[in-house]
XYZ file of C-alpha atoms in Angstrom:
205
model
C 101.009 64.829 -111.447
C 101.953 64.275 -115.043
C 100.875 66.982 -117.505
C 99.182 69.269 -114.773
C 97.924 71.485 -117.482
C 96.127 69.431 -119.636
C 94.582 67.617 -116.621
C 93.422 70.843 -115.106
C 92.037 71.940 -118.496
C 90.198 68.566 -118.935
C 88.470 69.036 -115.521
C 87.245 72.390 -116.696
C 85.888 71.265 -119.828
C 84.116 68.220 -118.253
C 82.832 70.620 -115.508
C 81.486 72.926 -118.231
C 79.561 70.113 -119.735
C 78.217 68.922 -116.133
C 77.243 72.614 -115.152
C 75.359 73.152 -118.549
C 73.575 69.952 -118.321
C 72.754 69.969 -114.468
C 73.248 73.495 -113.193
C 75.482 74.370 -110.431
C 73.577 73.066 -107.647
C 72.906 69.638 -109.204
C 76.550 69.203 -110.773
C 78.235 66.202 -109.231
C 82.023 66.563 -108.505
C 82.367 62.971 -108.567
C 80.655 62.674 -112.196
C 83.101 65.363 -113.232
C 85.867 63.546 -112.006
C 84.857 60.421 -113.794
C 84.205 62.072 -117.040
C 87.743 63.709 -116.877
C 89.303 60.287 -115.977
C 90.783 61.591 -112.693
C 90.221 61.001 -108.989
C 88.556 63.442 -106.569
C 91.910 64.041 -105.078
C 93.318 65.451 -108.276
C 90.370 67.834 -108.367
C 91.144 69.162 -105.123
C 94.814 69.487 -106.140
C 93.690 72.059 -108.548
C 90.489 73.691 -107.129
C 89.423 74.290 -103.654
C 85.609 73.290 -104.035
C 82.869 73.359 -106.646
C 82.500 77.198 -106.479
C 86.217 77.491 -107.465
C 85.672 74.944 -110.183
C 82.585 76.909 -111.554
C 84.730 80.180 -111.405
C 87.435 78.374 -113.646
C 84.731 77.758 -116.161
C 82.868 81.125 -116.100
C 85.506 83.789 -114.982
C 86.972 84.311 -118.489
C 83.926 84.744 -120.394
C 82.667 87.322 -117.484
C 85.921 89.072 -117.405
C 85.863 89.826 -120.979
C 82.279 91.171 -120.822
C 83.347 93.566 -117.835
C 86.058 94.954 -119.939
C 83.817 95.795 -122.714
C 81.325 97.462 -120.412
C 84.084 99.282 -118.586
C 85.388 100.410 -121.995
C 82.019 101.839 -122.974
C 81.520 103.551 -119.495
C 84.938 105.091 -119.826
C 84.017 106.449 -123.430
C 80.523 107.683 -122.280
C 81.944 109.460 -119.476
C 84.400 111.304 -121.613
C 81.535 112.444 -124.065
C 80.591 115.834 -124.166
C 77.501 116.545 -121.819
C 75.346 118.164 -124.550
C 75.791 115.095 -126.725
C 75.207 112.610 -123.925
C 72.015 114.255 -123.205
C 70.792 114.633 -126.786
C 69.434 111.366 -127.661
C 72.072 110.218 -130.489
C 72.107 106.460 -130.291
C 74.825 105.652 -132.829
C 77.567 105.307 -130.403
C 75.489 103.199 -127.928
C 74.266 101.089 -130.704
C 77.603 100.314 -131.644
C 78.747 99.404 -128.255
C 75.497 97.288 -127.747
C 76.310 95.224 -130.787
C 79.665 94.712 -129.722
C 78.483 93.279 -126.286
C 75.823 91.330 -128.237
C 78.385 89.590 -130.608
C 80.406 88.854 -127.558
C 77.503 87.241 -125.805
C 76.807 84.981 -128.670
C 80.520 84.140 -129.117
C 80.423 82.760 -125.501
C 76.732 81.825 -125.838
C 76.793 78.566 -123.545
C 78.805 80.248 -120.725
C 76.565 83.224 -120.763
C 73.554 80.854 -120.752
C 75.405 79.123 -117.680
C 75.628 82.270 -115.916
C 72.186 83.595 -116.500
C 70.116 80.435 -115.949
C 72.087 77.715 -114.078
C 74.276 79.711 -111.579
C 71.688 79.519 -108.550
C 73.538 78.481 -105.505
C 76.747 79.983 -106.520
C 78.153 83.516 -105.873
C 77.057 84.271 -109.306
C 73.573 83.844 -109.039
C 73.073 87.659 -108.626
C 75.267 88.675 -111.594
C 72.367 90.525 -113.282
C 72.007 92.731 -110.201
C 75.642 93.214 -110.162
C 75.856 94.303 -113.784
C 72.714 96.550 -113.238
C 74.590 98.208 -110.154
C 77.534 99.106 -112.293
C 75.380 100.758 -114.929
C 73.310 102.489 -112.206
C 76.559 103.913 -110.601
C 77.620 105.169 -114.344
C 74.344 106.921 -114.822
C 74.271 108.394 -111.518
C 77.745 110.069 -112.177
C 76.976 110.823 -115.677
C 73.518 112.550 -114.966
C 75.405 114.645 -112.343
C 77.950 115.422 -115.042
C 75.092 116.516 -117.478
C 73.206 118.390 -114.789
C 76.426 120.305 -113.907
C 77.184 121.422 -117.376
C 73.858 121.861 -118.887
C 71.806 123.495 -115.944
C 69.117 120.731 -115.820
C 68.117 118.845 -112.847
C 69.529 115.293 -112.338
C 66.927 112.566 -112.830
C 65.529 110.819 -109.677
C 67.662 107.915 -108.367
C 64.902 105.716 -108.565
C 64.592 106.419 -112.356
C 68.256 105.814 -112.803
C 67.850 102.440 -111.009
C 64.957 101.326 -113.071
C 66.693 102.319 -116.550
C 69.833 100.323 -115.292
C 67.945 96.919 -114.682
C 65.890 97.483 -117.902
C 69.053 97.864 -119.833
C 70.611 94.795 -118.387
C 67.161 92.982 -118.776
C 67.101 93.755 -122.487
C 70.256 91.632 -122.952
C 69.279 88.854 -120.797
C 65.758 88.679 -122.558
C 67.793 88.657 -126.137
C 70.463 85.952 -125.059
C 67.618 83.618 -123.378
C 64.846 84.195 -126.087
C 66.617 84.744 -129.258
C 69.052 81.965 -130.433
C 70.403 83.609 -133.622
C 73.011 86.338 -133.213
C 71.999 87.898 -136.583
C 68.630 88.579 -135.103
C 69.582 89.746 -131.882
C 71.936 92.377 -133.619
C 68.854 93.580 -135.509
C 66.736 93.826 -132.280
C 69.298 95.552 -130.194
C 69.447 98.575 -132.723
C 65.805 99.180 -132.075
C 65.997 98.509 -128.329
C 69.083 100.953 -127.775
C 67.300 103.528 -129.740
C 64.194 103.226 -127.485
C 66.423 103.502 -124.283
C 68.441 106.384 -125.482
C 65.487 108.381 -126.302
C 64.118 107.577 -122.887
C 67.360 108.634 -121.272
C 67.206 112.217 -123.253
C 63.385 112.552 -122.258
C 64.358 112.230 -118.672
C 66.190 115.787 -119.025
C 63.833 117.161 -121.387
C 60.937 117.003 -118.733
C 63.118 118.341 -116.039
C 63.670 121.602 -117.925
């Protein structure tokens, strides 16, 4: 097949438009091939199925987001326990703004993941992200408890806080179209969440 790289990229781009317009469930591989000017045989030369094609559309953006999250998690894990417990939101606000900026740089793909991925393996992506945060908060709270001599928050509270954090970003990206406004809102949101995090330890003393 001549110029395979260009053909594959054209299929991915046409698929992106199709998925954004119709969602994963309603998207048609035949329609994607028609828009790309190739046969269905050509599509299956590059991709195993619709799921594989959808992954090609979203994985780059999702991978970048995971890298930012893991970087923040590593930084928080290395933070002194007293600082992590104390409620200083400055570091968390900087990281949250980095995430918000990234989400708005990839706005269409993020919306695709959040609102039109039903039926694919990505339909539970917000739960998967919340699970990552929950595991991190479980380790971080254990670290704080060991160094500071305060009881660790109940696991349900950590579970709830993790989902609240994920939902805060989801609500921004689905309800606020302007990045500038989202960056202002995230400062207040993170300050609120960090204060709540500190309070879970204060009340345990």
